[in-house]
Amino acid sequence: MENWEKLSKKPWEEVRQMQDRKLRAFIVNQIYPYSPHYRRIFQDLKLDPYKFKGVQDLVHLPFTYKEDIAPTEAEPAKHRDFIIRPDEEVSEKYGHMAKLSPYGGKQVVDEKIYDYKPAHIHFTTGRTAKPTPFVYTLRDLETIREAGKRLLDVFALSEKDILVNAFPYAPHLAFWQAFFAADSMGIASLHSGGGKVMGTQNLMGAVEMMRATVISFIPGYAYYFLRQAAEQKRDYSSVQKILFGGERVPPGLKDKIKALLQEMGAKNPQVLATYACTESRLAWGECPSEDSYGYHTYPDTEIIEMIDPATGEHVAEGEEGEIVYTALDWRGSCLLRYRTGDVAKGGILYAPCPNCGRTVPRITANLQRKSEFKEFDLTKVKGTLVNLNNFFPLMMGHPHVVEWQVEVCKRNNDPFDLDEINLYIAPAAGVNIEELKSDLRQKVIRDTEVAPNEIFFLPAEQVLARVGMETELKEKRIVDNRPQK
């Protein structure tokens, strides 16, 4: 990897030249010879890897989709074809060879083990297919550590901070990126595993006792956690930053989080978000600022394209587009031109960041994240295509909504009857229920173009049970309970 301090201030033209150089080497030395899937792509399309000049030639490769990677009953090991491996049995073979090689060959073997032997695995959540493994080698673990160090640098953290990692403990990116980031910077940290592992009460006490300055959370759990802490009048005056991952963060939710922290004594707390997906294998963060200037990427580890979701054509800088990810100089599981399904409303920006001056590309923070609930991003309800993404900013940011869930179902549970949308709402204390019901109905129609059939007001505990707070890896905010025909 490049020197981050120098890379983050280089003119964009020099950064693009670096990407061209690295991509040429990556395709010729790693992808074409050692990636079974992409070697077939090159051969089937009769593409000469030695003629690739750089990023501009990526358009000659087809997009990669989730269904290309995800294991199925018929092909349970499909993901293996995306792992860079110079030998079909490298993970078994080299471990034994290292013990048998007494001379200079051992150094070569050790290098191959470092570069190619699987050492760590993450999984996708598997909501629409079987969970997909993503392999990291020892070399890749150095990369994710460095990426974590860069992430905390963007967040303006230092070794003096005290971090409580409240992400759920699982083989998923959020928890481990926080772990490796703290490890790389040498920050005093508690990797709690979240409420499901440590318990919310114990975790609240740990934040207070440790005088934590930074807490990393899934947004939905953070709001629940901080409400409980505020009710117990915890002293969180030490907390300076909340770091979010796993879901997008509406501005209204940031305001709610800040208000709770200030209620517990925090002075000018900042709520900062990350953007990542399992396929990206690391996370990008936004600058500490009242205004979001986007997620600062690392152009020596990936190439980001922005395309029109309908046509697949590139869009101009600053234009809305779907994020397409290409790995650059990784090992383990590597994807080229992977369509994330996530749409950045303001596209990608190459001008220096107005807040910090870094010149690395920035993905704008206004995202519609298909990866939040996969199959429910665009579905037909009552004969109308509904973008259920729109419920997230509406409900998370509403000042009078404490907890919520949206249910799509069939009337009378009959697969041939009409579709229905029901809202389950835990309202804020003292709110006029009829006014809130009217307000929600109007805003749901405005944002989704369909009206909810019923709005049920329940105690927070009942809604929390419905969404699976502290029992699910991610809360079930939108559920489709329509029976199959």
CSV table of C-alpha atoms in Angstrom, one decimal:
chain,number,residue,atom,x,y,z
A,1,MET,CA,0.0,0.0,0.0
A,2,GLU,CA,1.0,3.6,-0.6
A,3,ASN,CA,2.0,6.0,2.2
A,4,TRP,CA,-1.4,7.4,3.3
A,5,GLU,CA,-0.2,10.8,4.2
A,6,LYS,CA,1.3,11.4,0.8
A,7,LEU,CA,-1.5,9.6,-1.1
A,8,SER,CA,-4.2,11.6,0.5
A,9,LYS,CA,-2.7,14.8,-0.7
A,10,LYS,CA,-1.6,13.8,-4.2
A,11,PRO,CA,-3.3,15.5,-7.2
A,12,TRP,CA,-6.0,13.4,-8.7
A,13,GLU,CA,-4.1,13.0,-12.0
A,14,GLU,CA,-1.2,11.4,-10.2
A,15,VAL,CA,-3.5,9.1,-8.2
A,16,ARG,CA,-5.2,7.9,-11.5
A,17,GLN,CA,-1.8,7.1,-13.0
A,18,MET,CA,-0.9,5.1,-9.9
A,19,GLN,CA,-4.2,3.2,-10.3
A,20,ASP,CA,-3.6,2.5,-13.9
A,21,ARG,CA,-0.1,1.1,-13.1
A,22,LYS,CA,-1.4,-1.0,-10.2
A,23,LEU,CA,-4.4,-2.4,-12.2
A,24,ARG,CA,-2.2,-3.5,-15.1
A,25,ALA,CA,0.1,-5.3,-12.7
A,26,PHE,CA,-2.8,-6.8,-10.7
A,27,ILE,CA,-4.5,-8.2,-13.8
A,28,VAL,CA,-1.3,-9.6,-15.4
A,29,ASN,CA,0.3,-11.0,-12.2
A,30,GLN,CA,-2.7,-12.1,-10.1
A,31,ILE,CA,-6.1,-12.0,-11.7
A,32,TYR,CA,-5.5,-13.6,-15.0
A,33,PRO,CA,-3.2,-16.4,-13.9
A,34,TYR,CA,-4.7,-17.1,-10.5
A,35,SER,CA,-8.4,-16.2,-10.4
A,36,PRO,CA,-10.5,-19.1,-12.0
A,37,HIS,CA,-13.6,-17.0,-12.6
A,38,TYR,CA,-11.9,-14.0,-14.2
A,39,ARG,CA,-9.5,-16.1,-16.2
A,40,ARG,CA,-12.5,-17.8,-17.8
A,41,ILE,CA,-14.0,-14.3,-18.5
A,42,PHE,CA,-10.8,-13.2,-20.2
A,43,GLN,CA,-10.6,-16.3,-22.3
A,44,ASP,CA,-14.3,-16.4,-23.2
A,45,LEU,CA,-14.2,-12.8,-24.4
A,46,LYS,CA,-10.8,-13.3,-26.0
A,47,LEU,CA,-9.4,-10.3,-24.0
A,48,ASP,CA,-5.6,-10.0,-23.8
A,49,PRO,CA,-4.7,-9.1,-20.2
A,50,TYR,CA,-1.3,-7.7,-21.4
A,51,LYS,CA,-3.2,-5.1,-23.5
A,52,PHE,CA,-5.0,-3.6,-20.5
A,53,LYS,CA,-3.7,0.0,-20.2
A,54,GLY,CA,-5.5,0.9,-17.0
A,55,VAL,CA,-8.8,1.9,-15.4
A,56,GLN,CA,-10.4,3.0,-18.7
A,57,ASP,CA,-10.2,-0.6,-20.0
A,58,LEU,CA,-12.3,-2.0,-17.2
A,59,VAL,CA,-15.4,-1.3,-19.4
A,60,HIS,CA,-14.3,-4.3,-21.5
A,61,LEU,CA,-15.1,-6.6,-18.5
A,62,PRO,CA,-18.7,-7.5,-17.6
A,63,PHE,CA,-20.1,-6.6,-14.3
A,64,THR,CA,-20.0,-9.0,-11.4
A,65,TYR,CA,-23.3,-9.6,-9.5
A,66,LYS,CA,-24.1,-11.1,-6.2
A,67,GLU,CA,-25.7,-14.1,-7.9
A,68,ASP,CA,-22.3,-14.8,-9.5
A,69,ILE,CA,-20.7,-15.3,-6.1
A,70,ALA,CA,-23.3,-16.6,-3.8
A,71,PRO,CA,-23.3,-20.3,-3.1
A,72,THR,CA,-26.3,-22.3,-4.2
A,73,GLU,CA,-27.5,-25.9,-3.7
A,74,ALA,CA,-26.2,-26.8,-7.1
A,75,GLU,CA,-22.9,-24.9,-6.7
A,76,PRO,CA,-22.1,-24.7,-3.0
A,77,ALA,CA,-18.4,-23.8,-3.6
A,78,LYS,CA,-19.0,-21.1,-6.2
A,79,HIS,CA,-17.2,-18.5,-4.1
A,80,ARG,CA,-13.9,-20.4,-4.4
A,81,ASP,CA,-13.6,-19.3,-8.1
A,82,PHE,CA,-13.1,-15.7,-6.9
A,83,ILE,CA,-10.2,-16.6,-4.6
A,84,ILE,CA,-6.8,-15.8,-6.0
A,85,ARG,CA,-4.8,-19.0,-5.6
A,86,PRO,CA,-1.7,-20.1,-7.5
A,87,ASP,CA,-2.4,-23.7,-6.7
A,88,GLU,CA,-5.7,-25.4,-6.3
A,89,GLU,CA,-4.6,-26.9,-2.9
A,90,VAL,CA,-2.6,-23.9,-1.7
A,91,SER,CA,-4.2,-23.8,1.7
A,92,GLU,CA,-3.4,-27.4,2.5
A,93,LYS,CA,-0.2,-27.8,0.5
A,94,TYR,CA,2.0,-24.9,1.7
A,95,GLY,CA,1.4,-25.5,5.4
A,96,HIS,CA,3.0,-28.9,5.1
A,97,MET,CA,5.7,-27.8,2.7
A,98,ALA,CA,6.9,-25.1,5.1
A,99,LYS,CA,7.8,-27.8,7.7
A,100,LEU,CA,9.6,-30.0,5.0
A,101,SER,CA,11.7,-27.3,3.4
A,102,PRO,CA,15.0,-26.9,5.2
A,103,TYR,CA,16.8,-24.5,2.8
A,104,GLY,CA,16.1,-21.4,0.8
A,105,GLY,CA,12.9,-22.8,-0.5
A,106,LYS,CA,11.3,-22.1,2.9
A,107,GLN,CA,11.5,-18.4,2.3
A,108,VAL,CA,9.6,-18.8,-1.0
A,109,VAL,CA,7.0,-21.0,0.7
A,110,ASP,CA,6.6,-18.5,3.5
A,111,GLU,CA,6.0,-15.8,1.0
A,112,LYS,CA,3.3,-17.8,-0.7
A,113,ILE,CA,1.7,-18.6,2.6
A,114,TYR,CA,1.7,-14.9,3.5
A,115,ASP,CA,0.3,-13.9,0.1
A,116,TYR,CA,-2.2,-16.7,-0.6
A,117,LYS,CA,-3.1,-19.0,2.3
A,118,PRO,CA,-6.6,-18.1,3.8
A,119,ALA,CA,-6.2,-16.8,7.3
A,120,HIS,CA,-9.4,-15.1,8.1
A,121,ILE,CA,-13.0,-15.2,6.8
A,122,HIS,CA,-16.0,-12.9,6.7
A,123,PHE,CA,-19.5,-13.8,5.6
A,124,THR,CA,-22.3,-11.8,4.0
A,125,THR,CA,-25.5,-11.8,6.0
A,126,GLY,CA,-27.2,-14.2,3.6
A,127,ARG,CA,-30.6,-12.7,3.6
A,128,THR,CA,-31.3,-13.5,-0.1
A,129,ALA,CA,-28.9,-16.4,-0.6
A,130,LYS,CA,-26.7,-18.6,1.4
A,131,PRO,CA,-24.0,-16.7,3.3
A,132,THR,CA,-21.0,-16.0,1.1
A,133,PRO,CA,-17.5,-16.4,2.5
A,134,PHE,CA,-14.9,-13.7,1.8
A,135,VAL,CA,-11.4,-14.9,2.4
A,136,TYR,CA,-8.5,-12.7,3.8
A,137,THR,CA,-4.9,-13.9,3.6
A,138,LEU,CA,-2.2,-12.7,6.0
A,139,ARG,CA,-1.3,-10.1,3.4
A,140,ASP,CA,-4.9,-8.9,3.4
A,141,LEU,CA,-5.0,-8.7,7.1
A,142,GLU,CA,-2.2,-6.1,6.9
A,143,THR,CA,-4.3,-4.2,4.4
A,144,ILE,CA,-7.4,-4.2,6.6
A,145,ARG,CA,-5.3,-3.0,9.5
A,146,GLU,CA,-3.8,-0.2,7.4
A,147,ALA,CA,-7.3,0.7,6.2
A,148,GLY,CA,-8.5,0.8,9.8
A,149,LYS,CA,-5.7,3.1,10.7
A,150,ARG,CA,-6.7,5.4,7.8
A,151,LEU,CA,-10.3,5.3,8.8
A,152,LEU,CA,-9.5,6.5,12.3
A,153,ASP,CA,-7.2,9.1,10.8
A,154,VAL,CA,-10.1,10.4,8.7
A,155,PHE,CA,-12.2,10.4,11.9
A,156,ALA,CA,-9.4,12.4,13.7
A,157,LEU,CA,-8.9,9.9,16.4
A,158,SER,CA,-5.6,9.4,18.1
A,159,GLU,CA,-3.9,6.8,20.4
A,160,LYS,CA,-5.2,8.9,23.4
A,161,ASP,CA,-8.8,7.9,22.6
A,162,ILE,CA,-10.7,5.1,24.4
A,163,LEU,CA,-12.9,3.0,22.1
A,164,VAL,CA,-15.9,0.8,23.0
A,165,ASN,CA,-16.7,-1.4,20.0
A,166,ALA,CA,-20.4,-2.2,20.4
A,167,PHE,CA,-20.8,-3.9,16.9
A,168,PRO,CA,-22.3,-7.4,17.1
A,169,TYR,CA,-19.6,-10.1,17.4
A,170,ALA,CA,-19.9,-12.0,14.2
A,171,PRO,CA,-17.7,-13.0,11.1
A,172,HIS,CA,-18.8,-9.7,9.5
A,173,LEU,CA,-16.9,-6.6,8.5
A,174,ALA,CA,-18.2,-4.0,11.0
A,175,PHE,CA,-16.9,-5.7,14.2
A,176,TRP,CA,-13.6,-6.7,12.6
A,177,GLN,CA,-12.8,-3.5,10.9
A,178,ALA,CA,-13.3,-1.7,14.3
A,179,PHE,CA,-11.1,-4.4,15.9
A,180,PHE,CA,-8.3,-4.1,13.4
A,181,ALA,CA,-8.5,-0.3,13.3
A,182,ALA,CA,-8.0,0.0,17.1
A,183,ASP,CA,-5.3,-2.6,16.9
A,184,SER,CA,-3.4,-0.8,14.2
A,185,MET,CA,-3.5,2.6,16.0
A,186,GLY,CA,-2.9,1.2,19.5
A,187,ILE,CA,-6.1,2.6,20.9
A,188,ALA,CA,-7.3,1.4,24.3
A,189,SER,CA,-10.4,-0.5,23.4
A,190,LEU,CA,-13.1,-2.9,24.6
A,191,HIS,CA,-14.4,-5.2,21.8
A,192,SER,CA,-17.7,-6.0,23.5
A,193,GLY,CA,-19.6,-7.9,20.9
A,194,GLY,CA,-22.6,-5.7,21.5
A,195,GLY,CA,-25.6,-6.2,23.7
A,196,LYS,CA,-26.2,-9.7,22.4
A,197,VAL,CA,-22.9,-10.8,23.8
A,198,MET,CA,-22.0,-8.6,26.7
A,199,GLY,CA,-25.5,-7.4,27.6
A,200,THR,CA,-26.8,-3.9,27.3
A,201,GLN,CA,-26.6,-3.1,31.0
A,202,ASN,CA,-23.0,-4.3,31.3
A,203,LEU,CA,-22.1,-2.4,28.2
A,204,MET,CA,-23.6,0.8,29.5
A,205,GLY,CA,-21.6,0.5,32.7
A,206,ALA,CA,-18.4,-0.2,30.8
A,207,VAL,CA,-18.8,3.0,28.7
A,208,GLU,CA,-19.2,5.0,31.9
A,209,MET,CA,-16.5,3.3,33.9
A,210,MET,CA,-13.9,3.4,31.1
A,211,ARG,CA,-14.7,7.0,30.3
A,212,ALA,CA,-14.9,6.0,26.7
A,213,THR,CA,-14.4,8.8,24.1
A,214,VAL,CA,-15.6,6.8,21.1
A,215,ILE,CA,-18.3,4.2,20.7
A,216,SER,CA,-18.9,2.3,17.4
A,217,PHE,CA,-22.4,1.0,16.8
A,218,ILE,CA,-25.1,-0.3,14.4
A,219,PRO,CA,-27.4,2.8,14.2
A,220,GLY,CA,-30.6,1.1,15.4
A,221,TYR,CA,-29.0,-0.4,18.4
A,222,ALA,CA,-27.2,2.8,19.2
A,223,TYR,CA,-30.5,4.7,19.5
A,224,TYR,CA,-31.9,2.0,21.8
A,225,PHE,CA,-28.8,1.8,23.9
A,226,LEU,CA,-28.5,5.6,24.4
A,227,ARG,CA,-32.1,5.9,25.3
A,228,GLN,CA,-31.7,3.3,28.0
A,229,ALA,CA,-28.5,5.0,29.2
A,230,ALA,CA,-30.2,8.5,29.3
A,231,GLU,CA,-33.2,7.0,31.3
A,232,GLN,CA,-30.7,5.7,33.8
A,233,LYS,CA,-29.0,9.1,33.9
A,234,ARG,CA,-25.6,7.7,33.0
A,235,ASP,CA,-22.6,10.1,32.9
A,236,TYR,CA,-21.4,10.0,29.3
A,237,SER,CA,-19.6,13.3,29.4
A,238,SER,CA,-16.4,11.7,28.1
A,239,VAL,CA,-18.0,10.6,24.8
A,240,GLN,CA,-16.9,12.7,21.9
A,241,LYS,CA,-17.7,10.6,18.9
A,242,ILE,CA,-20.2,8.0,17.8
A,243,LEU,CA,-19.1,5.9,14.8
A,244,PHE,CA,-21.8,4.1,12.8
A,245,GLY,CA,-21.5,1.2,10.4
A,246,GLY,CA,-23.8,-1.4,8.9
A,247,GLU,CA,-26.7,0.9,7.9
A,248,ARG,CA,-27.1,4.4,6.5
A,249,VAL,CA,-27.6,7.2,8.9
A,250,PRO,CA,-30.4,9.7,8.2
A,251,PRO,CA,-29.6,13.3,9.5
A,252,GLY,CA,-32.6,13.1,11.8
A,253,LEU,CA,-31.2,10.1,13.6
A,254,LYS,CA,-27.9,11.9,14.0
A,255,ASP,CA,-29.8,14.7,15.7
A,256,LYS,CA,-31.5,12.3,18.0
A,257,ILE,CA,-28.2,10.6,19.0
A,258,LYS,CA,-26.5,14.0,19.7
A,259,ALA,CA,-29.4,15.1,21.8
A,260,LEU,CA,-29.2,12.0,24.0
A,261,LEU,CA,-25.5,12.4,24.4
A,262,GLN,CA,-25.8,16.0,25.4
A,263,GLU,CA,-28.5,15.0,27.9
A,264,MET,CA,-25.8,12.8,29.5
A,265,GLY,CA,-23.2,15.5,29.7
A,266,ALA,CA,-21.3,15.2,26.3
A,267,LYS,CA,-20.1,18.4,24.9
A,268,ASN,CA,-20.5,18.9,21.1
A,269,PRO,CA,-20.6,15.2,20.3
A,270,GLN,CA,-20.1,14.2,16.7
A,271,VAL,CA,-21.9,11.3,14.9
A,272,LEU,CA,-20.0,9.9,12.0
A,273,ALA,CA,-20.8,7.2,9.5
A,274,THR,CA,-18.9,4.7,7.5
A,275,TYR,CA,-19.7,3.1,4.2
A,276,ALA,CA,-18.7,-0.5,3.4
A,277,CYS,CA,-20.0,-3.8,2.2
A,278,THR,CA,-18.6,-7.3,2.7
A,279,GLU,CA,-17.4,-7.3,-0.9
A,280,SER,CA,-15.3,-4.2,-0.3
A,281,ARG,CA,-13.5,-5.9,2.5
A,282,LEU,CA,-12.8,-2.6,4.4
A,283,ALA,CA,-14.7,0.6,5.4
A,284,TRP,CA,-14.5,4.2,4.4
A,285,GLY,CA,-15.4,7.1,6.7
A,286,GLU,CA,-16.6,10.7,6.6
A,287,CYS,CA,-14.8,13.7,8.0
A,288,PRO,CA,-15.7,15.1,11.4
A,289,SER,CA,-17.9,18.0,10.4
A,290,GLU,CA,-21.4,19.3,10.9
A,291,ASP,CA,-21.8,18.9,7.1
A,292,SER,CA,-21.0,15.6,5.4
A,293,TYR,CA,-18.5,15.8,2.6
A,294,GLY,CA,-18.7,12.1,1.7
A,295,TYR,CA,-16.8,8.9,2.4
A,296,HIS,CA,-13.0,9.2,1.8
A,297,THR,CA,-11.9,6.2,-0.2
A,298,TYR,CA,-8.4,4.6,-0.5
A,299,PRO,CA,-7.6,4.6,-4.2
A,300,ASP,CA,-4.6,2.2,-3.9
A,301,THR,CA,-6.8,-0.6,-2.6
A,302,GLU,CA,-9.9,-0.2,-4.9
A,303,ILE,CA,-11.3,1.5,-8.0
A,304,ILE,CA,-14.8,3.0,-7.7
A,305,GLU,CA,-16.9,3.5,-10.7
A,306,MET,CA,-20.3,5.3,-10.7
A,307,ILE,CA,-22.9,4.0,-13.3
A,308,ASP,CA,-26.4,4.6,-14.3
A,309,PRO,CA,-28.2,1.6,-12.7
A,310,ALA,CA,-30.5,1.2,-15.7
A,311,THR,CA,-28.0,1.4,-18.5
A,312,GLY,CA,-24.7,0.5,-16.9
A,313,GLU,CA,-23.1,3.5,-18.5
A,314,HIS,CA,-20.7,5.8,-16.5
A,315,VAL,CA,-22.2,9.0,-15.1
A,316,ALA,CA,-20.3,12.3,-14.7
A,317,GLU,CA,-18.6,13.4,-11.5
A,318,GLY,CA,-21.2,14.5,-8.9
A,319,GLU,CA,-24.1,12.7,-10.7
A,320,GLU,CA,-26.3,10.1,-9.0
A,321,GLY,CA,-25.1,6.6,-9.7
A,322,GLU,CA,-24.7,3.0,-8.5
A,323,ILE,CA,-21.4,2.2,-6.8
A,324,VAL,CA,-19.3,-0.4,-8.7
A,325,TYR,CA,-16.3,-1.8,-6.8
A,326,THR,CA,-13.1,-3.3,-8.2
A,327,ALA,CA,-10.4,-4.7,-5.9
A,328,LEU,CA,-6.9,-3.4,-6.5
A,329,ASP,CA,-3.9,-5.4,-5.4
A,330,TRP,CA,-5.7,-7.6,-2.8
A,331,ARG,CA,-5.3,-11.4,-2.4
A,332,GLY,CA,-7.9,-13.8,-1.1
A,333,SER,CA,-11.4,-13.1,-2.5
A,334,CYS,CA,-11.2,-10.5,-5.2
A,335,LEU,CA,-14.0,-9.0,-7.3
A,336,LEU,CA,-13.8,-6.9,-10.4
A,337,ARG,CA,-16.6,-4.5,-11.4
A,338,TYR,CA,-18.9,-5.7,-8.6
A,339,ARG,CA,-22.3,-3.9,-8.7
A,340,THR,CA,-23.1,-3.1,-5.1
A,341,GLY,CA,-26.7,-2.1,-5.8
A,342,ASP,CA,-26.1,1.0,-3.5
A,343,VAL,CA,-26.9,4.3,-5.1
A,344,ALA,CA,-25.0,7.5,-4.2
A,345,LYS,CA,-27.3,10.5,-4.8
A,346,GLY,CA,-24.4,12.9,-5.3
A,347,GLY,CA,-22.2,10.4,-7.1
A,348,ILE,CA,-18.4,10.4,-6.6
A,349,LEU,CA,-16.3,13.6,-6.2
A,350,TYR,CA,-12.6,14.1,-7.1
A,351,ALA,CA,-12.1,17.7,-5.9
A,352,PRO,CA,-10.2,18.1,-2.6
A,353,CYS,CA,-12.4,17.7,0.5
A,354,PRO,CA,-13.5,21.2,1.7
A,355,ASN,CA,-13.2,20.0,5.3
A,356,CYS,CA,-9.8,18.2,5.4
A,357,GLY,CA,-8.2,18.9,2.1
A,358,ARG,CA,-7.6,15.3,1.2
A,359,THR,CA,-7.6,14.6,-2.5
A,360,VAL,CA,-8.7,11.0,-2.5
A,361,PRO,CA,-12.1,10.3,-4.2
A,362,ARG,CA,-15.2,10.7,-2.1
A,363,ILE,CA,-18.5,8.8,-2.3
A,364,THR,CA,-21.3,11.2,-1.3
A,365,ALA,CA,-23.0,10.3,1.9
A,366,ASN,CA,-26.6,10.4,0.7
A,367,LEU,CA,-26.9,6.7,-0.1
A,368,GLN,CA,-29.8,4.4,-0.9
A,369,ARG,CA,-28.5,1.1,0.4
A,370,LYS,CA,-29.9,-1.9,-1.3
A,371,SER,CA,-27.6,-3.9,1.1
A,372,GLU,CA,-29.7,-2.9,4.1
A,373,PHE,CA,-32.5,-5.4,3.3
A,374,LYS,CA,-31.5,-6.8,-0.1
A,375,GLU,CA,-34.7,-8.3,-1.6
A,376,PHE,CA,-37.0,-5.5,-0.3
A,377,ASP,CA,-35.4,-2.5,-2.1
A,378,LEU,CA,-38.0,-2.4,-4.8
A,379,THR,CA,-41.1,-4.5,-4.6
A,380,LYS,CA,-44.7,-4.3,-6.0
A,381,VAL,CA,-47.2,-3.5,-3.3
A,382,LYS,CA,-50.9,-2.9,-4.2
A,383,GLY,CA,-49.8,-3.0,-7.9
A,384,THR,CA,-47.3,-0.2,-7.4
A,385,LEU,CA,-43.5,-0.5,-7.4
A,386,VAL,CA,-42.5,0.8,-4.0
A,387,ASN,CA,-39.0,1.7,-2.9
A,388,LEU,CA,-39.0,0.5,0.6
A,389,ASN,CA,-35.6,2.2,1.2
A,390,ASN,CA,-37.6,5.4,1.7
A,391,PHE,CA,-39.0,4.1,5.1
A,392,PHE,CA,-35.5,4.3,6.7
A,393,PRO,CA,-34.8,8.0,6.6
A,394,LEU,CA,-38.5,8.8,7.3
A,395,MET,CA,-38.8,6.6,10.4
A,396,MET,CA,-35.3,6.8,11.8
A,397,GLY,CA,-35.2,10.6,11.5
A,398,HIS,CA,-38.8,11.3,12.7
A,399,PRO,CA,-38.6,13.2,16.0
A,400,HIS,CA,-41.7,11.5,17.4
A,401,VAL,CA,-40.9,7.9,16.4
A,402,VAL,CA,-38.9,6.0,19.0
A,403,GLU,CA,-39.0,2.5,17.4
A,404,TRP,CA,-40.6,1.2,14.3
A,405,GLN,CA,-41.2,-1.7,11.9
A,406,VAL,CA,-42.9,-2.0,8.5
A,407,GLU,CA,-44.8,-5.1,7.6
A,408,VAL,CA,-45.8,-6.1,4.1
A,409,CYS,CA,-48.5,-8.8,4.2
A,410,LYS,CA,-51.7,-10.1,2.5
A,411,ARG,CA,-55.2,-9.3,3.7
A,412,ASN,CA,-56.5,-12.3,5.6
A,413,ASN,CA,-53.2,-14.0,4.9
A,414,ASP,CA,-54.6,-15.1,1.6
A,415,PRO,CA,-51.9,-15.2,-1.1
A,416,PHE,CA,-54.5,-14.2,-3.7
A,417,ASP,CA,-55.9,-11.2,-1.8
A,418,LEU,CA,-54.8,-7.6,-1.7
A,419,ASP,CA,-51.4,-6.4,-0.4
A,420,GLU,CA,-51.3,-4.5,2.8
A,421,ILE,CA,-48.7,-2.3,4.6
A,422,ASN,CA,-48.8,-2.1,8.3
A,423,LEU,CA,-46.7,0.2,10.5
A,424,TYR,CA,-45.8,-0.7,14.1
A,425,ILE,CA,-44.8,2.4,16.0
A,426,ALA,CA,-43.5,3.2,19.4
A,427,PRO,CA,-44.2,6.9,19.8
A,428,ALA,CA,-42.3,9.4,21.9
A,429,ALA,CA,-43.7,10.3,25.3
A,430,GLY,CA,-46.4,13.0,25.3
A,431,VAL,CA,-47.0,12.9,21.6
A,432,ASN,CA,-50.6,13.4,20.3
A,433,ILE,CA,-51.3,10.0,18.7
A,434,GLU,CA,-53.9,11.2,16.2
A,435,GLU,CA,-51.6,14.0,15.0
A,436,LEU,CA,-48.7,11.6,14.7
A,437,LYS,CA,-50.8,9.1,12.8
A,438,SER,CA,-52.0,11.7,10.3
A,439,ASP,CA,-48.4,13.0,9.9
A,440,LEU,CA,-47.0,9.5,9.2
A,441,ARG,CA,-49.7,8.7,6.8
A,442,GLN,CA,-49.1,11.8,4.8
A,443,LYS,CA,-45.3,11.4,4.7
A,444,VAL,CA,-45.5,7.7,3.8
A,445,ILE,CA,-47.7,8.5,0.8
A,446,ARG,CA,-45.3,11.3,-0.1
A,447,ASP,CA,-42.2,9.2,0.1
A,448,THR,CA,-43.5,5.8,-1.1
A,449,GLU,CA,-46.6,6.7,-3.1
A,450,VAL,CA,-48.7,4.1,-1.2
A,451,ALA,CA,-50.8,4.6,1.9
A,452,PRO,CA,-50.3,2.3,5.0
A,453,ASN,CA,-53.4,0.2,5.8
A,454,GLU,CA,-52.9,0.3,9.5
A,455,ILE,CA,-50.7,2.2,11.9
A,456,PHE,CA,-50.4,0.3,15.2
A,457,PHE,CA,-49.0,2.2,18.3
A,458,LEU,CA,-47.3,-0.2,20.7
A,459,PRO,CA,-45.0,0.1,23.7
A,460,ALA,CA,-41.4,0.3,22.8
A,461,GLU,CA,-40.7,-3.1,24.3
A,462,GLN,CA,-43.2,-4.8,21.9
A,463,VAL,CA,-41.7,-3.1,18.9
A,464,LEU,CA,-38.2,-4.0,20.0
A,465,ALA,CA,-39.3,-7.6,20.3
A,466,ARG,CA,-40.7,-7.5,16.8
A,467,VAL,CA,-37.5,-6.1,15.3
A,468,GLY,CA,-35.3,-8.6,17.2
A,469,MET,CA,-33.2,-6.0,19.2
A,470,GLU,CA,-30.4,-7.8,20.9
A,471,THR,CA,-31.4,-11.1,19.3
A,472,GLU,CA,-30.8,-10.5,15.6
A,473,LEU,CA,-27.5,-9.4,13.9
A,474,LYS,CA,-29.5,-6.6,12.3
A,475,GLU,CA,-32.9,-5.5,13.3
A,476,LYS,CA,-35.8,-6.6,11.1
A,477,ARG,CA,-37.1,-3.2,10.3
A,478,ILE,CA,-38.9,-4.2,7.1
A,479,VAL,CA,-40.5,-7.7,6.9
A,480,ASP,CA,-42.4,-9.2,4.0
A,481,ASN,CA,-44.9,-11.7,5.4
A,482,ARG,CA,-46.8,-12.3,2.2
A,483,PRO,CA,-47.5,-16.0,1.8
A,484,GLN,CA,-46.3,-17.6,-1.4
A,485,LYS,CA,-48.8,-18.4,-4.1
